[in-house]
PDB file of C-alpha atoms in Angstrom:
ATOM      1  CA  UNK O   1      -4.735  30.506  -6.946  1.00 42.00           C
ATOM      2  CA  UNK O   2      -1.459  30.926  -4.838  1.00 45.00           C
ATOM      3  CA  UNK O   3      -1.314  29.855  -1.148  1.00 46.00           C
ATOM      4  CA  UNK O   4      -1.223  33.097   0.057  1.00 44.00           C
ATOM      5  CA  UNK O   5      -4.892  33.908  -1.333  1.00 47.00           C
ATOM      6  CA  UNK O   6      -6.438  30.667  -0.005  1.00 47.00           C
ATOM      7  CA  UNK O   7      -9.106  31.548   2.693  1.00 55.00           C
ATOM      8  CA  UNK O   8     -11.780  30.272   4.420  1.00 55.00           C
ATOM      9  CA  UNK O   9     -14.121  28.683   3.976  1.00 68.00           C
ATOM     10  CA  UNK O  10     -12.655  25.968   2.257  1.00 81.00           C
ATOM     11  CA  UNK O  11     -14.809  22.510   2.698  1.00 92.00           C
ATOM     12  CA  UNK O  12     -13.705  19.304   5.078  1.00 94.00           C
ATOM     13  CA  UNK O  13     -15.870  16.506   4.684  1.00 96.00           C
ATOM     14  CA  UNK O  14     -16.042  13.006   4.402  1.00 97.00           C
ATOM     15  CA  UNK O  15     -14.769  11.339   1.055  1.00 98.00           C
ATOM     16  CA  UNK O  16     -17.245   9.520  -1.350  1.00 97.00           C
ATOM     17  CA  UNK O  17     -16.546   6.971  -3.695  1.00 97.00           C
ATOM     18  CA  UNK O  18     -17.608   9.488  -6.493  1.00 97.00           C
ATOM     19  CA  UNK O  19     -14.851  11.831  -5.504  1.00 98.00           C
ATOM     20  CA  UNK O  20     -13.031   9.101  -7.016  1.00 98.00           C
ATOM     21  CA  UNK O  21     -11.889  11.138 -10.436  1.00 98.00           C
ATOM     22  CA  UNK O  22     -11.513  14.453  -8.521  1.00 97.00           C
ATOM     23  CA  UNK O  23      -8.246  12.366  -6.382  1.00 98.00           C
ATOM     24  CA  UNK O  24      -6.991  10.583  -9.306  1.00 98.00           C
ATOM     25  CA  UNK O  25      -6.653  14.428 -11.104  1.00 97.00           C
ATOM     26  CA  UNK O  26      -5.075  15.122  -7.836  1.00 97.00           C
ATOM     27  CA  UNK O  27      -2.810  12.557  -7.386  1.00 96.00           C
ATOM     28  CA  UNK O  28      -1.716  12.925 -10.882  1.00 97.00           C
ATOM     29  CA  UNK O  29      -0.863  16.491 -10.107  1.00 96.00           C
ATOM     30  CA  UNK O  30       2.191  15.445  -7.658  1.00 94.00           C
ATOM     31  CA  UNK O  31       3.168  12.754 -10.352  1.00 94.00           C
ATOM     32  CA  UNK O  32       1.577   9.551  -8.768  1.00 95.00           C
ATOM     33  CA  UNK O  33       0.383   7.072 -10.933  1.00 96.00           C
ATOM     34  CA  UNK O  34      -3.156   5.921  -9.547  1.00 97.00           C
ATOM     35  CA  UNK O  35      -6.280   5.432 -11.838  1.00 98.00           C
ATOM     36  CA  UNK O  36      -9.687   6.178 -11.271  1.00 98.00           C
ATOM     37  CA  UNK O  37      -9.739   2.114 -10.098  1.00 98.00           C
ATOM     38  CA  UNK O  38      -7.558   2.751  -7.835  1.00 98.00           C
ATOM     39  CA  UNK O  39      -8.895   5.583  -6.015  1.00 98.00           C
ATOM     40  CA  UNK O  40     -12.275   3.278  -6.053  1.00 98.00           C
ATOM     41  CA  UNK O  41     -10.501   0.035  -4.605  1.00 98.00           C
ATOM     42  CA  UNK O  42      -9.091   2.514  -1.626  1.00 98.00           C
ATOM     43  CA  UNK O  43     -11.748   4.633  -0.900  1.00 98.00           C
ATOM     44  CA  UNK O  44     -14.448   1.434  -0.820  1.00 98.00           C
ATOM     45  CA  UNK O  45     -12.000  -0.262   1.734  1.00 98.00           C
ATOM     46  CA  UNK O  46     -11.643   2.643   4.283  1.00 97.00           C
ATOM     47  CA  UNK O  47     -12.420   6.139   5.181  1.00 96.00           C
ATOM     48  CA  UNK O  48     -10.953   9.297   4.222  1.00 97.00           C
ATOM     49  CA  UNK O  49     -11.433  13.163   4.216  1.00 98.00           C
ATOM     50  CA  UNK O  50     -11.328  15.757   1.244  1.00 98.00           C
ATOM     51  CA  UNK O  51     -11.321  19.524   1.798  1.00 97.00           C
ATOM     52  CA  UNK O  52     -12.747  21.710  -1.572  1.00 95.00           C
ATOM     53  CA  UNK O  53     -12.093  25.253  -2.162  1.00 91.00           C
ATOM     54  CA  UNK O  54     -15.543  25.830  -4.430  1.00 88.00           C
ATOM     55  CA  UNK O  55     -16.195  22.794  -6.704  1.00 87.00           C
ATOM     56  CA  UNK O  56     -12.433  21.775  -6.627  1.00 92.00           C
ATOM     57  CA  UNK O  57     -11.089  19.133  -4.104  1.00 95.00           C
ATOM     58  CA  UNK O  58      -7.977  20.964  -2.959  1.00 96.00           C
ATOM     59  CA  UNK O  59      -6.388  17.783  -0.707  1.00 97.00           C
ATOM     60  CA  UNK O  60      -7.489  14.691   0.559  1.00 98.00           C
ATOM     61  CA  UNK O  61      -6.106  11.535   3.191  1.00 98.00           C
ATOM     62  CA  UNK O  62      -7.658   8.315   3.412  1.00 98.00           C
ATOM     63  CA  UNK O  63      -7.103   5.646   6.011  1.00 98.00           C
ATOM     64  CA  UNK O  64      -8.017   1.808   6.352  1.00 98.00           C
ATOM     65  CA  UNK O  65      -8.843  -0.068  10.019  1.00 98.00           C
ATOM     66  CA  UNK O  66      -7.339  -3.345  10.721  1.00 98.00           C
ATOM     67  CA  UNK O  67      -9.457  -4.591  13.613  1.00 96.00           C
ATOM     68  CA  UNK O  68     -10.463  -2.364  16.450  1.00 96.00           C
ATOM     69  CA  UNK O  69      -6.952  -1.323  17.872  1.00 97.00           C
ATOM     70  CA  UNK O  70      -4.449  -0.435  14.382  1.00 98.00           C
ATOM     71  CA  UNK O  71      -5.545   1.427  11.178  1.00 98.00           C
ATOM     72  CA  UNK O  72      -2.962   2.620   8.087  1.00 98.00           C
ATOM     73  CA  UNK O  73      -2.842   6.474   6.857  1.00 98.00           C
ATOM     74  CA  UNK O  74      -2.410   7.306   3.364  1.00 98.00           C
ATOM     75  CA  UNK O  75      -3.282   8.549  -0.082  1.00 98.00           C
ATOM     76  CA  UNK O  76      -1.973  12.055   2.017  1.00 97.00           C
ATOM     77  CA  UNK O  77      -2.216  14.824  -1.316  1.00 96.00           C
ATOM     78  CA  UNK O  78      -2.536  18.494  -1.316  1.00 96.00           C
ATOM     79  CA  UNK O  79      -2.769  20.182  -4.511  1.00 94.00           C
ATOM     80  CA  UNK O  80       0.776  21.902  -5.562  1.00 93.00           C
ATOM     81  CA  UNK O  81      -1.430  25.336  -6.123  1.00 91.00           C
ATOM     82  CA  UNK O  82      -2.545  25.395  -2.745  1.00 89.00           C
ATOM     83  CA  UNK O  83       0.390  24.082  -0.305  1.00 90.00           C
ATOM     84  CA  UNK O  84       1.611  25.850   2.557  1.00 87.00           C
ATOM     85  CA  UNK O  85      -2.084  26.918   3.260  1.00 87.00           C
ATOM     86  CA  UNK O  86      -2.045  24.953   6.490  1.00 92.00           C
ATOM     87  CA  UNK O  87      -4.052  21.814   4.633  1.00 95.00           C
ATOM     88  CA  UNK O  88      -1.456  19.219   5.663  1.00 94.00           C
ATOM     89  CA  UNK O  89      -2.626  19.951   9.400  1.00 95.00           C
ATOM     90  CA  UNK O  90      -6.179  19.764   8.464  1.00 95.00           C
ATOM     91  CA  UNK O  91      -6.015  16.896   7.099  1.00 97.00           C
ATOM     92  CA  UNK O  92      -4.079  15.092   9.474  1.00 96.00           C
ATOM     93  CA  UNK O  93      -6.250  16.595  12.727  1.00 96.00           C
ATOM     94  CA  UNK O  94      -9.088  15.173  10.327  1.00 96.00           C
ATOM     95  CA  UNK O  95      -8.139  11.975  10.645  1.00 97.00           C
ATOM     96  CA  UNK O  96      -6.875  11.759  13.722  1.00 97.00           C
ATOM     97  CA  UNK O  97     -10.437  12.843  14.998  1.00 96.00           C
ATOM     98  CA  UNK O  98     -12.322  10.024  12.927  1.00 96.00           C
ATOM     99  CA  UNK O  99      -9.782   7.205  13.552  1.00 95.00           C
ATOM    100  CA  UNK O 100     -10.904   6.784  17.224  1.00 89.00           C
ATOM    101  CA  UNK O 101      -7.988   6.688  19.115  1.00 90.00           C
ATOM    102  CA  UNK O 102      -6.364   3.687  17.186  1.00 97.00           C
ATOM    103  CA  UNK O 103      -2.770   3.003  16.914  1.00 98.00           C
ATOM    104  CA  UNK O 104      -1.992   4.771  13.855  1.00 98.00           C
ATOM    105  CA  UNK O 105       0.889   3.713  10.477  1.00 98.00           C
ATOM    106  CA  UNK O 106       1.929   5.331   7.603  1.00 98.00           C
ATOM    107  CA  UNK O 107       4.833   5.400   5.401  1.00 98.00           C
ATOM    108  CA  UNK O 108       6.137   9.488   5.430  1.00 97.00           C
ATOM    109  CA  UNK O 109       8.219  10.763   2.350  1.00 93.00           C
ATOM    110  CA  UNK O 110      10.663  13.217   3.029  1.00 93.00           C
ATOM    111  CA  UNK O 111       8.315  16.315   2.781  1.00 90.00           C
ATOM    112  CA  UNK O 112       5.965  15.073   4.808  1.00 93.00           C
ATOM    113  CA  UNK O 113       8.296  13.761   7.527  1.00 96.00           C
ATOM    114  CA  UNK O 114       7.564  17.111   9.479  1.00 96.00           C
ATOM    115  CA  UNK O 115       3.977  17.143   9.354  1.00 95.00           C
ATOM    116  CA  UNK O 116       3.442  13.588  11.004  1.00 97.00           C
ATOM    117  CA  UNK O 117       5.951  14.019  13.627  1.00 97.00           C
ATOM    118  CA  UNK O 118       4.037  17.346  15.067  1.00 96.00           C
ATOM    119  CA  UNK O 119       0.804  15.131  14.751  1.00 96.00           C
ATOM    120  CA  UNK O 120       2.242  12.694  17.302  1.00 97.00           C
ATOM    121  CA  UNK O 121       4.355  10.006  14.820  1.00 98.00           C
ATOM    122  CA  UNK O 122       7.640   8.861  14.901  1.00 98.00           C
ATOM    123  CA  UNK O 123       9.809   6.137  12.885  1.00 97.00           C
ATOM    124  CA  UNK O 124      10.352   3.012  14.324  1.00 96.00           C
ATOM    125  CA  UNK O 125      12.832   1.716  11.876  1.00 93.00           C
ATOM    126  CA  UNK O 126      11.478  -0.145   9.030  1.00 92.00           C
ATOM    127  CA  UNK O 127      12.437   2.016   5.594  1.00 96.00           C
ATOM    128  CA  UNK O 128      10.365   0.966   2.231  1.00 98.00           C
ATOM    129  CA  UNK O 129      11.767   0.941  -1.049  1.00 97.00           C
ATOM    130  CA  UNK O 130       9.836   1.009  -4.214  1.00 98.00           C
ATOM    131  CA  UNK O 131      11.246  -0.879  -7.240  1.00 98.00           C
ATOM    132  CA  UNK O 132       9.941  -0.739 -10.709  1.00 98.00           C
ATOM    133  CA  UNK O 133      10.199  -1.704 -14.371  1.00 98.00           C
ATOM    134  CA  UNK O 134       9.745  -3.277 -17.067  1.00 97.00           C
ATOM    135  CA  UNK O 135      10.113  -7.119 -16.358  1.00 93.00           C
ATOM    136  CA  UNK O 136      12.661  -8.891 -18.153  1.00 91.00           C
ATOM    137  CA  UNK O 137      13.288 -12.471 -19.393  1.00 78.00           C
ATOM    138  CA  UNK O 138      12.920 -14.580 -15.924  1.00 82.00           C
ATOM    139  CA  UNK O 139      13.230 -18.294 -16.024  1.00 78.00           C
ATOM    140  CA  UNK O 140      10.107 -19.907 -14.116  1.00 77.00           C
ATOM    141  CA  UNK O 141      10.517 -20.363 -10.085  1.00 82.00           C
ATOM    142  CA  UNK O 142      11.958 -23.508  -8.788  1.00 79.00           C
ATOM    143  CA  UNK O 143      10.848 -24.242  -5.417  1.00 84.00           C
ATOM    144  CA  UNK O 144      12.832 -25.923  -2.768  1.00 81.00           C
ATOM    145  CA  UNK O 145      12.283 -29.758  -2.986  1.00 82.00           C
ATOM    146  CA  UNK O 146       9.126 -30.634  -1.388  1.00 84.00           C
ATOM    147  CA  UNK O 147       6.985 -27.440  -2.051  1.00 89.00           C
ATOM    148  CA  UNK O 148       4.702 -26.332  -5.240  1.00 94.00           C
ATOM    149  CA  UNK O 149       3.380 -23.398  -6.299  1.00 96.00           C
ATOM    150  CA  UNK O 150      -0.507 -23.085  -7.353  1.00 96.00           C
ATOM    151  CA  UNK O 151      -3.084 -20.742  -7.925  1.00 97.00           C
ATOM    152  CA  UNK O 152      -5.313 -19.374  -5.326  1.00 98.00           C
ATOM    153  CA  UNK O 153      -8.604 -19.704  -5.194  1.00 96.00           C
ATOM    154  CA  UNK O 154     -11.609 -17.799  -3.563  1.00 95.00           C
ATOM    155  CA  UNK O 155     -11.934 -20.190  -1.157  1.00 96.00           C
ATOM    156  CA  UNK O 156      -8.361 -20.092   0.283  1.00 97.00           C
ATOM    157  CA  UNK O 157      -9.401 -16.553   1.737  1.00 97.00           C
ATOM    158  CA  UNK O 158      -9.663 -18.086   4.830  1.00 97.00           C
ATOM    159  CA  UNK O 159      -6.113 -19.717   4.782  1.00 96.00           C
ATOM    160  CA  UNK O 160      -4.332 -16.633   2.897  1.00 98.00           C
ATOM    161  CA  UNK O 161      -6.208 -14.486   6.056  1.00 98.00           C
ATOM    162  CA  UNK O 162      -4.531 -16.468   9.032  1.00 98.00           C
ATOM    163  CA  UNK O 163      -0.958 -16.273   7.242  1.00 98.00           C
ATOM    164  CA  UNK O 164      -1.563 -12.213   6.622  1.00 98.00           C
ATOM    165  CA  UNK O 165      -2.437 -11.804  10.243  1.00 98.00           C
ATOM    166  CA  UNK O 166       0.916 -13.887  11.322  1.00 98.00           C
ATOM    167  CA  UNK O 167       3.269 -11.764   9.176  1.00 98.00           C
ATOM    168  CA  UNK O 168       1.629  -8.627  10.250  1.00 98.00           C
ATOM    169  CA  UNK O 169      -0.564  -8.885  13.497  1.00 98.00           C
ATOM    170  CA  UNK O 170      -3.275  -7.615  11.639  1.00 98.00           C
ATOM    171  CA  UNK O 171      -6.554  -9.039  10.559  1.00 98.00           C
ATOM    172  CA  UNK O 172      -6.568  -7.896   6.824  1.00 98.00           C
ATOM    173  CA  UNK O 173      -9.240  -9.552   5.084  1.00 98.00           C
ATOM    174  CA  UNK O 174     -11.190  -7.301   3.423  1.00 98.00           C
ATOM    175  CA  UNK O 175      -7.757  -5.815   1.889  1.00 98.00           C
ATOM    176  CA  UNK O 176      -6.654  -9.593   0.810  1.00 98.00           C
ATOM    177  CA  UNK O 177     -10.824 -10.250  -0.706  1.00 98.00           C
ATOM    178  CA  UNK O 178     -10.570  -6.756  -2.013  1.00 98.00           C
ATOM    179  CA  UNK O 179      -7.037  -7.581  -3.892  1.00 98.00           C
ATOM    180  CA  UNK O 180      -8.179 -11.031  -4.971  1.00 97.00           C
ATOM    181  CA  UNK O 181     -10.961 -10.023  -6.529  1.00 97.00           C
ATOM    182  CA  UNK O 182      -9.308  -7.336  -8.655  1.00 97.00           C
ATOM    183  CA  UNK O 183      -6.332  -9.577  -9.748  1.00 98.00           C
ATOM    184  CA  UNK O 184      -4.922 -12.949  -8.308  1.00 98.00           C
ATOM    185  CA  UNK O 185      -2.691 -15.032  -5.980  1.00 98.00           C
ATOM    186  CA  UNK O 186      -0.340 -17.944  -5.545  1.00 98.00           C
ATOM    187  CA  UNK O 187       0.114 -20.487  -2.635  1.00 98.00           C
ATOM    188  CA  UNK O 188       3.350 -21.922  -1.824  1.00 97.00           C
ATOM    189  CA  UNK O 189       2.480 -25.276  -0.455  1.00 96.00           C
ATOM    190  CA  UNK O 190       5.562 -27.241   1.608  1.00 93.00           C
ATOM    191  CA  UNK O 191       4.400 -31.087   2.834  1.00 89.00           C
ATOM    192  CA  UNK O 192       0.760 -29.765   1.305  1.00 89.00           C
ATOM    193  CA  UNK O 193       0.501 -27.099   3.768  1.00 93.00           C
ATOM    194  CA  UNK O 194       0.623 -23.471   2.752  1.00 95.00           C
ATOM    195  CA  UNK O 195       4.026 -21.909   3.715  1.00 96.00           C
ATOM    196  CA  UNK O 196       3.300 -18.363   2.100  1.00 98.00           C
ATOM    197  CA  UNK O 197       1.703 -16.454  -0.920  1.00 98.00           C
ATOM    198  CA  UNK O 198       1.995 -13.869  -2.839  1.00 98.00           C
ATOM    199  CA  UNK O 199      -0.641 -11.357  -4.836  1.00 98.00           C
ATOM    200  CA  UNK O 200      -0.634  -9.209  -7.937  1.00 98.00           C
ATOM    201  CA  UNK O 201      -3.132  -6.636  -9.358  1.00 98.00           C
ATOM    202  CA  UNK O 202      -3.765  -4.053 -11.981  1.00 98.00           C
ATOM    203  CA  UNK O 203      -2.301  -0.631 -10.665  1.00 98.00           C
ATOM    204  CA  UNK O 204      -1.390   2.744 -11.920  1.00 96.00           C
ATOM    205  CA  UNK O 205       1.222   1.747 -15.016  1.00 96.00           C
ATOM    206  CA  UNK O 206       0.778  -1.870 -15.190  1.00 98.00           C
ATOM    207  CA  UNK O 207       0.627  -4.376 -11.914  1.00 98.00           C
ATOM    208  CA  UNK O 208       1.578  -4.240  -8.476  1.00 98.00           C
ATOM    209  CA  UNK O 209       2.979  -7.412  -6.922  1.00 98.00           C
ATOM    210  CA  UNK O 210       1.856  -7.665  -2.994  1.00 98.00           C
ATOM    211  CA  UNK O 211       1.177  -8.586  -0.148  1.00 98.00           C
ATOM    212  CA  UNK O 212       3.574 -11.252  -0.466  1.00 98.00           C
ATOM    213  CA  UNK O 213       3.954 -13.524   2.526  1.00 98.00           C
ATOM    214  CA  UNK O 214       6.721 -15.945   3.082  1.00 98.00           C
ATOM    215  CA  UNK O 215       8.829 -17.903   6.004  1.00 96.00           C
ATOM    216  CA  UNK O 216      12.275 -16.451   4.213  1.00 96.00           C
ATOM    217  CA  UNK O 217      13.607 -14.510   1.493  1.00 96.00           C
ATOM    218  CA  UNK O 218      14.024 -17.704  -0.367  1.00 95.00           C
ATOM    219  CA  UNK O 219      10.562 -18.468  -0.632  1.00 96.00           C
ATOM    220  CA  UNK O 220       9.543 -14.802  -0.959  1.00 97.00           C
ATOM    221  CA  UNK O 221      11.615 -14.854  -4.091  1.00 96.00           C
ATOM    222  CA  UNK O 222      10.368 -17.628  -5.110  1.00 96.00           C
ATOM    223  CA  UNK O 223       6.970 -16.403  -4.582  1.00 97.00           C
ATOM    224  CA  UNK O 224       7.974 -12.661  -6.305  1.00 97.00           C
ATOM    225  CA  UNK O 225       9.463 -14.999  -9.556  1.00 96.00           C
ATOM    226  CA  UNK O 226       6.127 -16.471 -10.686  1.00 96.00           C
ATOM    227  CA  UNK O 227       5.023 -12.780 -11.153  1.00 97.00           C
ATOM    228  CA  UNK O 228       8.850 -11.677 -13.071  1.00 96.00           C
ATOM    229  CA  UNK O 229       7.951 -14.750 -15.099  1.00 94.00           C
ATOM    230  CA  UNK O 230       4.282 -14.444 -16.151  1.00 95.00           C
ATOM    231  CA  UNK O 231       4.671 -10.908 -16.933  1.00 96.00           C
ATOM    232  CA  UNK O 232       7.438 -10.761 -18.619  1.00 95.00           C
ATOM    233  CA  UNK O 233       7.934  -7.277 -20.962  1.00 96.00           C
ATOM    234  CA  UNK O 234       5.531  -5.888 -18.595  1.00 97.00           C
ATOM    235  CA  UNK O 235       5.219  -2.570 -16.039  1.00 98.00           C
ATOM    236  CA  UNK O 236       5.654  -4.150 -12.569  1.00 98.00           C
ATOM    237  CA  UNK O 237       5.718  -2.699  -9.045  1.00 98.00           C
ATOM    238  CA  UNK O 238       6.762  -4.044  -6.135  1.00 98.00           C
ATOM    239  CA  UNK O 239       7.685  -1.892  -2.651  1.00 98.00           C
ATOM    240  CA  UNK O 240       9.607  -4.376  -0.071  1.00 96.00           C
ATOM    241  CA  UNK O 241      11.913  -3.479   2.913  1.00 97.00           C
ATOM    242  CA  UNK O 242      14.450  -1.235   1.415  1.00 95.00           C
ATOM    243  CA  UNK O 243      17.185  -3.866   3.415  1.00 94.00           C
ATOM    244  CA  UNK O 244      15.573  -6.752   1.457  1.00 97.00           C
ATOM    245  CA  UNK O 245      17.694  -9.361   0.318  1.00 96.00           C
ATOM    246  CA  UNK O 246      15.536  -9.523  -2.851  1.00 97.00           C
ATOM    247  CA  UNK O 247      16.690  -5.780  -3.635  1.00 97.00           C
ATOM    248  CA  UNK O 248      19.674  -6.560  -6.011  1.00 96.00           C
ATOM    249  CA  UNK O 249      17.896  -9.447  -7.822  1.00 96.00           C
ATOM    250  CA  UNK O 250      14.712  -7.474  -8.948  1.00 97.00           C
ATOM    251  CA  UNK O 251      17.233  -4.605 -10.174  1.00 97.00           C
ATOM    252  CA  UNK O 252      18.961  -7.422 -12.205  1.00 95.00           C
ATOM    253  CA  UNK O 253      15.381  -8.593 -13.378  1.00 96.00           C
ATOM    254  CA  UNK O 254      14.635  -5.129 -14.376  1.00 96.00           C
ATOM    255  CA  UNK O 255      12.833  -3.485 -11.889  1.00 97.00           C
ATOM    256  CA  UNK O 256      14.863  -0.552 -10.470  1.00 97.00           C
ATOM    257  CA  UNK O 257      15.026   0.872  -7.336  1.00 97.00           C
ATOM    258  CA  UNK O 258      13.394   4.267  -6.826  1.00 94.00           C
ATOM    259  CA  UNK O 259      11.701   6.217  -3.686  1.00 88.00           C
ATOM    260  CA  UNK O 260      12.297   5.136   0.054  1.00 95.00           C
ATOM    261  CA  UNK O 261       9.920   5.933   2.410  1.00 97.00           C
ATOM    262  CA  UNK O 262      10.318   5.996   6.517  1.00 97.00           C
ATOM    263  CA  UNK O 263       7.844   3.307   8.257  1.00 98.00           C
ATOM    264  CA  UNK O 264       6.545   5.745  11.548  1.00 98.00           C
ATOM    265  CA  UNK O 265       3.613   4.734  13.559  1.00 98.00           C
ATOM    266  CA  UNK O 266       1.382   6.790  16.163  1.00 98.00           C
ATOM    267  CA  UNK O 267       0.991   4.645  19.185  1.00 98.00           C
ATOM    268  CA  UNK O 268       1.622   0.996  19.740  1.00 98.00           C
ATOM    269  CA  UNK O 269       2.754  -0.808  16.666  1.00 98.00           C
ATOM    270  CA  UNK O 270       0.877  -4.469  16.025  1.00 98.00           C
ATOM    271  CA  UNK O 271       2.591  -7.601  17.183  1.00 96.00           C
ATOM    272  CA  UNK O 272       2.983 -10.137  14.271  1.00 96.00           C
ATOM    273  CA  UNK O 273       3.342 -14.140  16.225  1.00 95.00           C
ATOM    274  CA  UNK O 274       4.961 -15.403  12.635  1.00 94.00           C
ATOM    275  CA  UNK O 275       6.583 -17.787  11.747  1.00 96.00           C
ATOM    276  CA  UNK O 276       6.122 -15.644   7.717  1.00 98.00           C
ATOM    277  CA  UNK O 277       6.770 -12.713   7.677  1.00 98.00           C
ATOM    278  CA  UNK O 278       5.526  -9.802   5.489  1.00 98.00           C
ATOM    279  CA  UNK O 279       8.175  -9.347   2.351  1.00 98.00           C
ATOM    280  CA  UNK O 280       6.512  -6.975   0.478  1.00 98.00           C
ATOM    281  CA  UNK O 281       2.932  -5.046   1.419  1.00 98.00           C
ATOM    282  CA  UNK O 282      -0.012  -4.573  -0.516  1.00 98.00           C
ATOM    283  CA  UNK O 283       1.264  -0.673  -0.863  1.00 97.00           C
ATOM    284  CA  UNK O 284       2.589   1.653   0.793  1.00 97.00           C
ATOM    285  CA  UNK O 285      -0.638   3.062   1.913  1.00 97.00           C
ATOM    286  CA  UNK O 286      -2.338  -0.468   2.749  1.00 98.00           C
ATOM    287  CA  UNK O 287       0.527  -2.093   4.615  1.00 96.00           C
TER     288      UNK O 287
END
């Protein structure tokens, strides 16, 4: 059905973690990669909206609160049959109306630039890139004399939390439990304290690598390289700062750089205290 025969009624309603398949066939239709796992991991962390048009879920935007003042937008899709039918708007005036008056981020592409900055957003500066490949021969990470790398473990949640909420001003732990429990993590330990970590998970084509949390690009890297090396001749994913200093490095480890996305928020954004900072997020929907 074109655009120009859409009418109402079509459907707005809360999303449900058994409209889980419908937005993975949707997503798939604009060419992203998520699975049906996916689509549960993100719609079990936050809420969201879908509109239908009959039995068919037409377009759909979740979002995720970090505390009572800051939530992320994403997962923003409107079937290619049915754009320019004014479901962008709905969508975002949807979520606008269940988010509460919260300070609001996302990460627009270029299409949907327009859309968020008539709903009130605007860039603040921050650009992400995504880089991805097929991981290539990568000797094992040597950290700076002093530190170690180790596994984490359930019980560093607590620890992993406070250094999240310093690199990003946010308290994120049911995104880090939600991420741990689907994959695993690393601590960087310096004087056996823990100076940063990094996470990686099962995700669309093979694994996504984030958040990853470090004091510099040094130990990000460092951090980013136990990944490289244990998955080696695997489909990694990693979206960082598209001014990173890792940038050239994971093109030279195989990972290439693809889509940039402009960082724009819709009120105040969150003030991260540091001293890590946030190298690379969970996603670009999660932050």
């Amino acid at each position: 059905m074109s655009a120009s025969l859409l009418r109402e009624p079509e459907v707005l309603r809360d999303i449900a973690l058994g409209d889980a398949p419908a937005c993975m066939a949707l997503s798939k239709a604009v060419g992203w990669p998520h699975r049906v796992e996916d689509w549960e991991m993100a719609i079990g962390l936050g809420g969201g909206i879908v509109i239908s048009l009959g039995s068919e879920i037409v377009a759909t935007a979740s979002w995720w609160p970090y505390g009572e003042t800051h939530a992320t937008l994403g997962l923003i899709v409107v079937s290619p049959q049915h754009q320019g039918a004014g479901l962008g708007r709905r969508l975002m005036q949807g979520l606008l109306a269940r988010t509460h008056g919260r300070s609001l981020l996302l990460n627009a592409t270029v299409a949907g630039t327009p859309l968020y900055e008539r709903s009130g957003f605007a860039a603040w500066g921050g650009r992400i890139r995504q880089h991805h490949g097929t991981a290539l021969g990568v000797a094992a990470p040597l950290p700076a004399e002093g530190a170690v790398l180790r596994s984490a473990q359930a019980c560093d949640l607590p620890l992993l939390e406070r250094l999240d909420e310093a690199a990003t001003g946010l308290p994120r732990g049911a995104l880090l439990r939600a991420v741990m429990e689907r994959g695993e993590g690393v601590v960087l330990e310096r004087s056996g304290k823990a100076a940063g970590f990094s996470m990686l998970r099962r995700f669309g084509r093979g694994f996504v690598i984030g958040p990853v949390v470090a004091a510099d690009d040094a130990d990000a890297r460092v951090l980013v390289a136990h990944w490289l090396q244990a998955r080696q001749g695997e489909f990694l994913r990693i979206d960082l700062p598209a001014d990173s200093a890792l940038s050239d490095w994971l093109v030279s480890c195989g990972l290439k750089a693809v889509d940039c996305v402009t960082s724009m928020v819709r009120g105040t954004l969150p003030l991260a205290r540091g001293p890590v900072q946030l190298h690379a997020p969970a996603s670009q929907a999660f932050g």
